[in-house]
Amino acid sequence: MTDSRRVPIAPPAQLPSLPRPGWGDRVSDLFYALFAGVMNVLDVFFAAIQRWIGSRRMAYVFVLPNLLIFGIFVLFPMLLNFYYSLTGGTALFPQSRPFVGLQNFAHLFDCANFLNPNTCREDRFWRGVYNTVFYVVFQVGIMVLVALLTALVLNRTLRSRGFFRSVFFYPVLLSPVVVALIWKWILQRDGLINAALVSLGMERIVFFLNANWAVFWVIFISTWAQMGFYMLILLAGLQSIPSELYEASAMDGAGRLQSFRHITLPLLMPTMLVVTVLALIRAVQVFDQVWVLTGGGPGTATTYVVQYIYETAFAGQIARFGLASAASMVLGIALLLFTLVQLKVGQRSDIGA
Amino acid sequence: MTTAGEFITKTRGRGRADWSDIFTYLYLTFGTLLMFVPVLWLVISSFKTPAALVRFPPDLWPYDIQSVEVEGYATPLPLYDVTMEDGSVRRLAQVRRVGLEAQMVDPVQPGEIVRVRIDQRTEVRTLRLALENYTDPLRRFNFLVYLRNSVVVTLAATAITLLINSMAAFALAKYEFRGRQAIFVVIISTLMIPISVILVPVYLVITGIGWNNNLLGVIIPGAATPTGVFLLRQYMLTIPDELLASARIDGASEWRVYWQIVLPLAAPAMAVLAIFSVMWRWNDFLWPLIVLTRSELFTLQVGLAAFQGELNVQWHYVLAMTVLTLLPITLVFAFLQRFITTGIATTGMK
C-alpha cells in the first residue's frame, strides 16, 4: 500500500450513507431497472470476451476504456506539449510546424532585467508571472488563515455545526462565472458597496478602474468562493484530534491559548500543509473567475499566466501555439514542484500521524 | 432557525458567556451574512426592472413605476403623486416632460392637460417582480439551448466517468495482473496536472478527431479522472474478496461480479464521485470556452460569460440568467448538503 501515501488525505474508513427520500423510491427503481437492463446486455458482450481470453485477463478489459481516454487526452498531450514548445509557426498540426529548438523559451526569457517586465520582449508573460506570484502568496496566505479561523470557530459549536458548515461551504459550489457576476454586480458603479460608501458620506469608487482595488477584490472574491472547501478539510483535521488530550492538558492547568499552541497547532500541522499545497496548486491556475470579473484589467493588473496562455494560443490575432506551449511548460514545472512538495509532506504526515 | 437559537444560548458549560463565546457568535453572524447577502442581493436584483436597477442608491425590494392606460394615448402612462399649488395632492399620469415642466393628465378626465413643475411630483411605485427578466431571454436568446447543452454535457460526462472509472478501479483493486502498479502510479502522478497545462495539445487531439465544436469534445477528454479512479479503488479495497469468490463459484461472469456485487457495495463512493463530477462539469469554463466556438453549442457557463460581455448594459437579463445558472447546484446542495460536506471532509478532494 505504498501508493496511498502519495495522496493528500488518507482514504475514508467510512463514507456517509445516502439519504433515501421516500418519494424518490419509484424513480430510483426505474433508474435501477434501466441500469440493470443495460448491464445485462453488456454482460452478453463481456461474457463472450471472457470465454475468449479467460477470466484473469479480464482486468485488462476493465482498465482499457479509462486508460484509452487517459492516454489520448492526458498522457499523449503531455508529451506533445513538450514537442510543441520546440516548434514555431501558426499551424496547428505538428507535422507542418517547423522545429525551432529552444527559440520559444529564448523568446519568453528574453529580458534585460527579470525583475522589470518592461524590459522583457514578452512583457505580458512576465506581468502574468509577477501578478500570479503576488496573487498566490496573498490569496493562499489569507485564505488558509481565514479557513483555519473558521474551522476553529466551527469546532467549538456542537449542535449547529452542520448548519454553519454548509453556510460557509455553499459558495464553493458556485461556478467561477456565477461568482464573478455576483460580485461584479455588487461592485459596479451603482452597486451595493458604493451605496454603502455614499451613505457613509464617502465618494463613490469605480473599483475595476483602479489597479489596487481590482487586485484586492480579486483576492477577496476568490477567498470568499473557495475558503469553505479548505475549512471543511481543516475542520475534519481538528475533529480527529482526540479530546482526551485537551482534558489532560486542562487538568495540568494549561490555559486555552496554551493548549492551542501545544496541542492543536502541532497536531493540525500535517492537515495545514496539505491544505496549503492544494490551495497553491489551485491559485497558480487562477483564470476564469478573474477573466469574467475584470478581463485581466485595468491594463494588465489582473492578467495571470493561464490567461496569457489562453490568449496567446486561442484569442490572439495569430495563434502562437509554440509560445503558449512553452509558457505552459513553465507553469507545469511550477505545479510539478508544488506536487513534489505535496508528496514529501504526505510522507512526513504519515510518519507523524 | 432553532439551531441558531440553541447556538446563541449555548455557553461552554460555565453558565456564562465569555469573550470567546461572544467572538464566536459575532464571527458566525458576520460570516453567514457575508456568504449569503451577495447571493440574496443577486436574486432580489434579478426581479427588478431595468429602471429600478439603475436607481442609486438602490432600493432593497423590486419596485416598479405604476402606470395606467389613458384614453387617447397609445402606451400606458406613468403615474405620479403631484402636490398642487393649493397644497392638495392629486394622482396624475404624465404625458411628457418638457424641461423642468411636466405635462400631466388626470386618468379619469383625459381631456385636460395639467402643467406642473417636476419637483412637485413623485413616482407612484408598487412592489412587482419583473418576471419578464426571466421569460424574455428564454424566448429571445439561446438560453434554453445553453441549458440543454449543459445538461447533456453534465449527465453524459458523469455517466461515462462513473462507468469507466469504476471499471478501472475494480481492475486495480481486485485483480493481480502485470502492469497494475505501473498503471496505478501513472494515473496517480497526474492527479495534479490540470488541463490548463496541456491546453494546446489536447486542442490538437480534439481537432484531429474532428470534435471541434462538438459536445463530445467537452465530454470525453475529462472523463478519465484520476481522482475518481483513486477514490473508488481505495473504497473497493475494503470489499472482502470472499464475496467475489462465492459469486464466481455460483457461475457469475466477471462483468456480473463487477456490476451486481462490487458496484452496489461501492455506492457511497460512487455517489461522492457523481456529485463531484456534476459539480466539475456544470461549472467547467476554460475547456468548453476553447472547444466550442459556435454559439448554439455553448454551455451555460460559456453562454453566460458571452452574454454578459455582449449585453454589458442589460444587467436585468444577465442577473436573471445567473440566478437560473446557480439554481440547479443550489437545489442539489439543499437536498444533499450533509452528504456533500461529509463526503468532501472525508475524501479531501475537489
XYZ file of C-alpha atoms in Angstrom:
703
model
C 0.000 0.000 0.000
C 2.863 2.367 -0.564
C 0.787 4.231 -3.118
C -1.796 5.501 -0.725
C 0.900 7.633 0.895
C 1.213 9.670 -2.193
C -2.167 11.256 -1.963
C -3.291 14.231 0.043
C -5.552 12.643 2.540
C -5.853 9.096 3.738
C -8.874 7.322 2.270
C -12.045 7.341 4.299
C -12.816 4.426 6.554
C -16.488 5.075 6.114
C -18.446 7.323 3.829
C -21.819 8.604 4.952
C -24.794 6.614 3.816
C -27.009 8.091 1.132
C -30.201 9.855 2.111
C -33.245 7.931 0.943
C -36.214 10.170 0.250
C -39.439 8.195 0.121
C -40.890 9.910 -2.935
C -37.774 9.089 -4.894
C -38.033 5.326 -4.450
C -40.151 4.822 -7.503
C -37.839 6.979 -9.630
C -34.780 5.174 -8.363
C -36.442 1.803 -9.054
C -36.978 2.937 -12.615
C -33.363 4.034 -12.940
C -32.188 0.768 -11.480
C -34.281 -1.228 -13.954
C -32.762 0.799 -16.772
C -29.264 0.378 -15.386
C -29.733 -3.381 -14.906
C -31.074 -3.712 -18.438
C -28.028 -2.009 -19.946
C -25.675 -4.023 -17.773
C -27.353 -7.311 -18.738
C -26.988 -6.516 -22.420
C -23.325 -5.638 -21.879
C -22.940 -8.914 -19.998
C -23.512 -10.868 -23.194
C -20.650 -8.990 -24.792
C -18.248 -9.171 -21.857
C -19.025 -12.831 -21.125
C -18.051 -13.627 -24.705
C -14.751 -11.809 -24.270
C -14.195 -13.653 -21.005
C -14.685 -17.036 -22.702
C -12.192 -15.955 -25.319
C -9.338 -14.527 -23.182
C -10.018 -16.152 -19.804
C -11.200 -14.587 -16.574
C -7.753 -13.490 -15.312
C -7.113 -11.239 -18.267
C -10.496 -9.529 -17.869
C -8.641 -6.992 -15.716
C -7.166 -5.526 -18.890
C -10.626 -5.213 -20.388
C -11.801 -3.361 -17.306
C -8.935 -0.833 -17.306
C -8.949 -0.388 -21.061
C -11.621 2.341 -21.577
C -10.258 4.529 -18.799
C -6.682 4.004 -19.902
C -7.522 4.742 -23.524
C -9.146 8.081 -22.751
C -6.457 8.872 -20.227
C -3.710 8.075 -22.696
C -5.219 10.009 -25.590
C -6.293 13.083 -23.670
C -3.748 13.345 -20.855
C -0.551 11.322 -21.365
C -0.088 11.837 -25.089
C -0.818 15.598 -24.856
C 1.710 15.922 -22.038
C 4.445 14.562 -24.313
C 3.140 16.502 -27.271
C 3.177 19.731 -25.288
C 6.931 19.401 -24.928
C 7.341 18.967 -28.685
C 5.030 21.907 -29.384
C 7.143 24.174 -27.228
C 10.082 23.416 -29.557
C 8.253 24.338 -32.779
C 7.223 27.621 -34.375
C 4.766 28.926 -36.920
C 0.998 29.197 -36.633
C -0.088 25.773 -37.939
C -1.937 23.539 -35.526
C -0.776 20.133 -36.741
C 2.755 19.257 -35.626
C 3.857 17.855 -38.993
C 3.509 21.300 -40.596
C 5.264 23.108 -37.783
C 8.972 23.969 -38.214
C 11.297 22.780 -35.485
C 12.900 25.803 -33.839
C 14.661 24.294 -30.845
C 14.617 26.405 -27.735
C 13.667 29.586 -29.600
C 10.277 29.901 -27.852
C 11.909 29.652 -24.468
C 14.593 32.141 -25.504
C 11.798 34.491 -26.582
C 9.970 34.071 -23.284
C 13.108 34.562 -21.219
C 14.494 37.453 -23.258
C 14.669 40.038 -20.505
C 17.233 42.754 -19.789
C 16.155 42.680 -16.175
C 13.938 39.867 -14.935
C 12.535 41.983 -12.120
C 11.132 44.550 -14.525
C 8.595 43.210 -17.069
C 9.021 46.349 -19.205
C 12.474 45.221 -20.245
C 11.184 41.836 -21.460
C 10.341 41.017 -25.028
C 7.293 39.081 -23.907
C 6.273 41.585 -21.267
C 2.703 40.269 -20.954
C 4.045 36.888 -19.886
C 6.234 38.370 -17.188
C 3.470 40.631 -15.943
C 1.345 37.481 -15.756
C 4.092 35.720 -13.822
C 4.521 38.527 -11.311
C 0.784 39.018 -10.894
C 0.412 35.276 -10.368
C 3.193 35.154 -7.779
C 1.656 38.080 -5.907
C -1.787 36.519 -6.103
C -0.550 33.094 -4.992
C 1.302 34.463 -1.963
C -1.505 36.678 -0.684
C -4.540 34.681 -1.717
C -3.219 31.418 -0.286
C -1.880 33.069 2.862
C -5.077 34.951 3.619
C -7.393 32.138 2.608
C -5.662 29.474 4.696
C -5.720 31.759 7.749
C -9.417 32.574 7.288
C -10.208 28.903 6.716
C -8.297 27.974 9.865
C -10.085 30.611 11.936
C -13.461 29.493 10.610
C -12.665 25.848 11.292
C -11.588 26.689 14.845
C -14.802 28.628 15.437
C -16.953 25.853 13.982
C -15.093 23.261 16.026
C -16.385 24.977 19.189
C -20.065 24.910 18.333
C -21.544 21.462 18.623
C -25.207 21.456 17.704
C -25.327 23.980 14.911
C -22.045 22.924 13.346
C -23.718 21.199 10.392
C -25.739 24.291 9.582
C -22.830 26.740 9.644
C -20.552 24.303 7.893
C -22.997 24.307 4.988
C -23.291 28.099 5.105
C -19.557 28.599 4.692
C -19.321 25.837 2.124
C -22.107 26.992 -0.162
C -20.057 29.413 -2.360
C -17.633 26.577 -3.202
C -20.348 25.009 -5.339
C -20.963 28.130 -7.407
C -19.254 28.284 -10.771
C -16.466 30.827 -11.297
C -18.611 32.656 -13.850
C -21.513 32.951 -11.425
C -19.252 34.087 -8.587
C -17.705 36.722 -10.821
C -21.106 38.036 -11.939
C -22.487 38.135 -8.380
C -19.617 40.353 -7.282
C -19.416 42.365 -10.460
C -22.984 43.398 -9.782
C -22.261 44.324 -6.175
C -19.078 46.215 -7.011
C -20.315 48.113 -10.031
C -20.548 51.912 -10.014
C -24.168 51.972 -8.810
C -23.810 48.815 -6.746
C -24.373 47.848 -3.153
C -20.865 48.680 -1.899
C -20.926 52.144 -3.443
C -24.385 52.755 -1.990
C -22.946 51.894 1.422
C -19.960 54.185 0.849
C -22.194 57.097 -0.186
C -24.493 56.594 2.778
C -21.406 56.833 4.990
C -20.600 60.150 3.344
C -17.739 58.886 1.160
C -17.067 59.177 -2.548
C -18.117 56.506 -4.995
C -15.291 54.283 -6.238
C -15.153 52.654 -9.655
C -13.325 49.622 -8.335
C -12.235 47.985 -11.561
C -10.607 51.102 -12.954
C -8.146 51.140 -10.084
C -5.390 48.522 -10.188
C -5.025 48.215 -6.408
C -8.749 47.828 -5.835
C -9.022 45.309 -8.663
C -6.271 43.142 -7.162
C -7.823 43.457 -3.703
C -11.242 42.346 -4.886
C -9.855 39.513 -6.974
C -8.153 38.111 -3.870
C -11.160 38.822 -1.648
C -13.628 37.164 -4.001
C -11.554 34.051 -4.584
C -11.155 33.720 -0.823
C -14.912 34.114 -0.423
C -15.579 31.479 -3.058
C -13.009 28.839 -2.107
C -12.445 29.198 1.617
C -15.240 26.792 2.594
C -13.561 23.858 0.902
C -10.317 24.212 2.855
C -12.294 24.969 6.014
C -14.007 21.573 5.691
C -10.700 19.716 5.463
C -9.252 21.662 8.394
C -12.398 21.012 10.435
C -12.072 17.283 9.764
C -8.456 17.549 10.909
C -9.471 19.365 14.101
C -12.119 16.790 14.880
C -9.643 13.958 14.561
C -7.623 15.360 17.487
C -8.588 13.204 20.495
C -10.425 15.206 23.142
C -8.568 13.352 25.918
C -5.523 15.443 25.078
C -7.396 18.646 25.874
C -8.846 17.164 29.055
C -5.382 16.088 30.181
C -3.856 19.495 29.481
C -6.739 21.230 31.279
C -6.061 19.009 34.300
C -2.442 20.086 34.177
C -3.661 23.660 34.391
C -2.986 24.716 30.792
C -4.970 27.697 29.535
C -6.864 27.766 26.303
C -4.090 29.512 24.399
C -1.513 27.135 25.749
C -3.442 24.058 24.700
C -3.982 25.662 21.285
C -0.255 26.223 20.869
C 0.907 22.905 22.222
C -1.851 20.534 21.108
C -3.974 21.958 18.311
C -1.284 23.587 16.195
C 1.251 20.743 16.120
C -1.392 18.084 15.534
C -3.070 20.151 12.824
C 0.203 20.904 11.023
C 0.011 17.993 8.541
C -3.526 18.987 7.514
C -2.448 22.626 7.280
C 0.387 21.705 4.919
C -1.871 19.611 2.728
C -4.425 22.424 2.593
C -1.740 24.970 1.754
C -0.346 22.897 -1.094
C -3.808 22.198 -2.528
C -4.575 25.919 -2.367
C -1.232 26.761 -4.013
C -1.884 24.392 -6.911
C -5.301 25.932 -7.402
C -4.044 29.509 -7.093
C -1.309 29.110 -9.707
C -4.044 28.332 -12.249
C -6.169 31.384 -11.477
C -8.111 32.378 -14.582
C -11.848 32.024 -15.164
C -13.271 33.979 -12.249
C -10.937 36.890 -12.811
C -11.387 36.824 -16.545
C -15.126 37.342 -16.245
C -14.730 39.836 -13.397
C -12.029 42.161 -14.735
C -10.983 40.766 -18.120
C -7.402 40.988 -16.829
C -7.564 44.724 -16.318
C -7.287 47.545 -15.633
C -4.322 47.415 -18.011
C -2.639 44.168 -17.087
C -3.156 44.440 -13.323
C -5.072 41.172 -13.054
C -3.690 39.288 -16.068
C -2.388 35.921 -14.914
C -0.309 33.197 -16.556
C -3.221 30.999 -17.653
C -4.886 33.986 -19.281
C -1.629 34.663 -21.109
C -1.543 31.045 -22.324
C -5.190 31.148 -23.388
C -4.841 34.429 -25.241
C -1.533 33.545 -26.866
C -2.902 30.286 -28.244
C -6.593 30.883 -28.827
C -7.666 34.501 -28.573
C -4.888 36.455 -30.278
C -4.623 37.779 -33.845
C -2.235 34.966 -34.665
C -2.271 31.624 -32.867
C 1.179 31.322 -31.304
C 0.839 27.731 -30.143
C 4.585 27.224 -29.641
C 4.914 30.179 -27.313
C 1.775 29.155 -25.402
C 3.133 25.632 -25.006
C 6.451 26.955 -23.755
C 4.617 29.111 -21.226
C 2.518 26.164 -20.110
C 5.699 24.116 -19.685
C 6.868 26.801 -17.255
C 3.510 26.621 -15.461
C 3.661 22.825 -15.451
C 7.115 22.867 -13.863
C 5.837 25.176 -11.121
C 2.938 22.778 -10.488
C 5.308 19.818 -10.513
C 7.402 21.473 -7.806
C 4.322 22.021 -5.646
C 3.254 18.416 -6.230
C 6.674 17.156 -5.169
C 6.405 19.239 -2.010
C 2.983 17.702 -1.506
C 4.366 14.162 -1.842
C 7.108 14.914 0.670
C 4.558 16.447 3.011
C 2.254 13.468 2.543
C 5.038 11.105 3.541
C 6.016 13.236 6.522
C 2.457 13.451 7.760
C 2.124 9.685 7.520
C 5.094 9.262 9.793
C 3.834 11.969 12.099
C 0.369 10.555 12.488
C -33.634 28.586 12.916
C -33.827 26.537 16.093
C -30.186 25.672 15.590
C -29.264 29.340 15.675
C -31.328 29.848 18.798
C -29.674 26.967 20.566
C -26.358 28.268 19.471
C -26.936 31.747 20.889
C -27.779 30.431 24.331
C -25.008 27.877 24.345
C -22.008 28.584 26.535
C -19.019 26.475 27.348
C -20.790 24.888 30.265
C -19.825 27.538 32.783
C -23.251 29.093 32.658
C -21.986 32.484 31.499
C -20.873 33.639 28.067
C -17.246 34.747 27.976
C -15.318 36.723 25.358
C -14.728 33.745 23.129
C -18.438 32.901 23.012
C -19.185 36.474 22.018
C -16.470 36.374 19.394
C -17.782 33.075 18.039
C -21.278 34.463 17.866
C -20.205 37.652 16.093
C -17.958 35.732 13.707
C -20.669 33.298 12.672
C -23.276 36.043 12.268
C -20.952 38.150 10.165
C -19.806 35.107 8.203
C -23.346 33.972 7.454
C -24.243 37.463 6.220
C -21.094 37.661 4.101
C -21.799 34.291 2.489
C -25.485 34.814 1.798
C -26.052 38.532 1.242
C -24.264 38.655 -2.148
C -26.325 35.724 -3.436
C -29.572 37.118 -1.987
C -28.808 40.514 -3.497
C -28.356 38.859 -6.873
C -31.681 37.043 -6.547
C -33.582 40.168 -5.433
C -31.948 42.299 -8.121
C -32.865 39.786 -10.799
C -36.537 40.645 -10.204
C -36.074 44.385 -10.742
C -36.954 46.278 -13.890
C -34.138 47.988 -15.836
C -35.368 51.344 -14.493
C -35.170 50.097 -10.915
C -31.717 48.594 -11.499
C -30.142 51.942 -12.429
C -31.523 53.740 -9.374
C -28.876 54.960 -6.977
C -28.926 54.325 -4.083
C -30.676 51.050 -4.946
C -33.957 50.007 -3.350
C -33.988 46.882 -1.288
C -37.107 45.415 -2.884
C -38.064 45.288 -6.562
C -40.298 48.308 -7.053
C -41.780 49.257 -10.368
C -43.265 52.561 -11.502
C -47.015 52.129 -11.694
C -48.540 53.077 -14.997
C -52.058 53.424 -16.275
C -53.912 53.145 -19.574
C -55.382 56.502 -20.519
C -57.910 57.004 -23.278
C -56.366 58.652 -26.323
C -52.792 57.564 -25.569
C -51.274 54.544 -27.241
C -48.901 53.431 -24.456
C -49.564 53.232 -20.709
C -48.526 56.432 -18.917
C -46.534 56.503 -15.646
C -48.452 57.618 -12.554
C -47.282 60.412 -10.247
C -48.447 61.927 -6.990
C -48.496 65.672 -7.623
C -48.605 68.371 -4.964
C -50.783 71.136 -6.424
C -50.408 74.893 -5.755
C -53.130 74.824 -3.153
C -51.329 72.058 -1.249
C -53.657 69.241 -2.230
C -52.259 66.015 -3.709
C -53.603 64.563 -6.946
C -52.654 61.337 -8.685
C -51.911 62.179 -12.327
C -50.437 60.396 -15.342
C -47.510 62.011 -17.124
C -47.820 62.564 -20.861
C -44.401 64.082 -21.477
C -41.753 66.081 -19.793
C -40.521 69.375 -21.207
C -37.514 70.740 -19.383
C -38.442 71.478 -15.805
C -42.119 71.149 -16.555
C -44.211 68.034 -16.902
C -47.491 67.746 -18.789
C -49.887 65.569 -16.849
C -53.440 64.332 -17.298
C -55.961 63.032 -14.863
C -56.657 59.450 -15.918
C -60.338 59.969 -15.206
C -60.672 63.145 -17.325
C -58.027 62.753 -20.065
C -59.124 65.911 -21.895
C -57.379 68.487 -19.739
C -53.570 68.865 -19.623
C -52.147 69.946 -16.289
C -48.698 71.531 -16.256
C -46.644 71.014 -13.090
C -43.036 71.606 -12.042
C -41.140 68.330 -11.983
C -40.014 68.746 -8.373
C -43.680 68.813 -7.346
C -44.299 65.216 -8.350
C -43.160 61.798 -7.098
C -43.475 58.460 -8.829
C -46.108 56.031 -7.666
C -44.307 52.767 -7.191
C -45.527 49.316 -6.341
C -43.833 46.074 -5.479
C -43.652 43.945 -8.604
C -41.473 41.020 -9.635
C -40.156 41.658 -13.129
C -40.615 38.102 -14.325
C -40.007 39.242 -17.898
C -36.291 39.283 -16.977
C -36.608 35.513 -16.926
C -39.093 34.895 -19.711
C -37.618 37.293 -22.316
C -34.136 35.739 -22.585
C -35.706 32.294 -22.652
C -37.640 33.305 -25.733
C -35.288 35.721 -27.447
C -31.845 34.333 -26.738
C -30.303 30.912 -26.953
C -30.627 30.385 -23.235
C -32.632 27.168 -23.420
C -30.096 25.775 -25.881
C -27.245 26.569 -23.474
C -29.218 24.928 -20.696
C -29.792 21.812 -22.773
C -26.098 21.645 -23.733
C -25.043 21.960 -20.112
C -27.457 19.239 -19.038
C -26.299 16.925 -21.835
C -22.619 17.510 -21.039
C -23.099 17.103 -17.298
C -25.214 13.955 -17.456
C -23.256 12.215 -20.218
C -19.879 13.060 -18.730
C -20.931 11.933 -15.265
C -22.329 8.643 -16.563
C -19.175 7.933 -18.580
C -16.900 8.975 -15.724
C -18.713 6.717 -13.258
C -18.679 3.765 -15.627
C -15.070 3.821 -16.829
C -13.585 4.995 -13.522
C -15.347 2.258 -11.580
C -14.319 -0.374 -14.140
C -10.680 0.697 -13.888
C -10.877 0.939 -10.100
C -12.352 -2.557 -9.931
C -9.479 -3.955 -12.001
C -6.868 -2.093 -9.942
C -8.401 -3.115 -6.622
C -9.428 -6.710 -7.212
C -7.095 -8.273 -9.783
C -3.439 -9.225 -9.828
C -2.068 -8.520 -13.292
C 1.151 -7.411 -14.896
C 1.439 -3.635 -15.113
C -1.058 -2.973 -12.349
C 1.354 -0.980 -10.201
C 2.637 0.942 -13.218
C -0.858 1.904 -14.355
C -1.831 2.999 -10.873
C 1.295 5.114 -10.384
C 0.888 6.804 -13.779
C -2.731 7.681 -13.032
C -1.987 8.992 -9.555
C 1.006 11.045 -10.681
C -1.234 13.077 -12.968
C -3.633 13.943 -10.124
C -2.219 17.442 -10.071
C -1.869 18.037 -13.822
C -4.732 20.336 -14.739
C -5.961 20.836 -18.275
C -4.632 24.401 -18.267
C -1.124 22.966 -18.627
C -1.907 20.929 -21.746
C -4.431 23.176 -23.484
C -2.731 23.301 -26.887
C -2.025 19.579 -27.427
C -5.464 18.499 -26.165
C -6.961 21.009 -28.557
C -4.893 19.447 -31.327
C -6.125 15.950 -30.435
C -9.708 17.180 -30.413
C -9.223 18.859 -33.785
C -7.559 15.740 -35.161
C -10.533 13.613 -34.152
C -12.895 16.252 -35.521
C -14.590 17.049 -32.215
C -14.136 20.754 -32.576
C -17.475 22.408 -31.988
C -18.900 19.128 -30.813
C -20.157 18.417 -27.324
C -18.172 15.145 -27.374
C -15.029 17.273 -27.325
C -16.142 18.656 -23.970
C -17.485 15.392 -22.555
C -14.769 12.841 -23.314
C -11.341 14.390 -22.502
C -12.057 14.886 -18.800
C -13.852 11.575 -18.290
C -10.896 9.502 -17.082
C -10.447 11.398 -13.816
C -7.503 10.225 -11.698
C -9.326 11.384 -8.565
C -12.297 9.174 -9.372
C -10.174 6.091 -10.052
C -8.246 6.645 -6.861
C -11.275 7.257 -4.659
C -13.160 4.233 -5.993
C -10.141 1.939 -5.847
C -9.470 2.791 -2.209
C -13.114 2.131 -1.413
C -13.258 -1.147 -3.341
C -10.201 -2.442 -1.485
C -12.441 -2.690 1.591
C -14.840 -5.094 -0.147
C -13.993 -8.656 1.011
C -12.634 -10.953 -1.729
C -14.750 -13.844 -0.397
C -17.896 -12.167 -1.709
C -16.433 -12.048 -5.195
C -15.141 -15.617 -4.948
C -18.504 -17.024 -3.892
C -20.243 -15.237 -6.758
C -17.720 -16.731 -9.186
C -18.377 -20.189 -7.751
C -22.068 -19.609 -8.436
C -21.105 -19.117 -12.073
C -21.229 -15.320 -12.350
C -19.130 -13.792 -15.115
C -16.525 -11.170 -14.213
C -18.793 -8.485 -15.602
C -21.641 -9.702 -13.392
C -19.350 -9.717 -10.349
C -18.477 -6.109 -11.198
C -21.956 -4.714 -11.612
C -24.011 -6.862 -9.262
C -21.619 -7.161 -6.324
C -18.894 -4.537 -6.423
C -20.877 -1.574 -7.753
C -23.725 -1.742 -5.198
C -21.215 -2.105 -2.368
C -19.254 0.890 -3.647
C -22.415 3.009 -3.953
C -21.424 5.625 -1.313
C -18.105 6.289 -3.063
C -19.861 6.324 -6.425
C -22.296 8.904 -5.083
C -19.465 11.147 -3.894
C -17.811 10.900 -7.303
C -21.143 11.565 -9.032
C -21.643 14.750 -7.041
C -18.127 15.911 -7.777
C -18.483 15.124 -11.444
C -21.748 17.049 -11.673
C -20.104 19.982 -9.924
C -16.996 19.913 -12.137
C -18.922 19.603 -15.355
C -21.695 22.048 -14.595
C -19.160 24.713 -13.570
C -16.464 23.968 -16.154
C -15.476 27.020 -18.149
C -11.998 27.221 -19.728
C -12.161 23.991 -21.766
C -15.679 24.465 -23.209
C -14.666 28.060 -23.993
C -11.865 26.735 -26.222
C -13.639 23.782 -27.847
C -16.999 25.438 -28.512
C -16.956 28.486 -30.739
C -20.431 28.196 -32.278
C -22.955 29.807 -30.009
C -25.607 27.123 -30.446
C -23.187 24.701 -28.754
C -22.284 26.910 -25.783
C -22.752 25.508 -22.321
C -24.439 27.698 -19.704
C -21.171 28.985 -18.265
C -19.721 29.955 -21.631
C -23.075 31.346 -22.753
C -23.420 33.388 -19.594
C -19.917 34.812 -19.925
C -20.517 35.698 -23.574
C -23.926 37.107 -22.676
C -22.538 39.498 -20.069
C -19.811 40.582 -22.471
C -22.228 41.380 -25.282
C -25.020 42.809 -23.197
C -23.000 44.738 -20.724
C -25.793 47.190 -20.105
C -28.580 44.622 -19.991
C -27.970 43.687 -16.389
C -31.590 42.671 -15.869
C -31.147 39.732 -18.239
C -27.654 38.872 -17.023
C -28.803 38.728 -13.413
C -31.796 36.535 -14.167
C -29.679 34.139 -16.221
C -27.101 33.985 -13.429
C -29.833 33.006 -10.982
C -31.014 30.255 -13.327
C -27.431 29.008 -13.642
C -26.848 28.735 -9.915
C -30.288 27.283 -9.184
C -29.667 23.588 -10.038
C -26.450 23.372 -7.995
C -28.149 25.159 -5.105
C -31.068 22.723 -5.152
C -28.728 19.728 -5.222
C -26.858 21.212 -2.289
C -30.021 21.951 -0.327
C -31.065 18.303 -0.528
C -27.674 16.667 -0.159
C -25.715 19.198 1.895
C -24.860 16.924 4.797
C -23.822 14.190 2.432
C -21.697 16.546 0.328
C -19.884 18.201 3.212
C -19.136 14.898 4.943
C -18.068 13.369 1.640
C -15.563 16.146 0.991
C -14.304 16.220 4.539
C -13.550 12.503 4.403
C -12.051 12.372 0.923
C -10.434 15.780 0.721
C -10.735 16.325 -2.974
C -12.264 18.679 -5.380
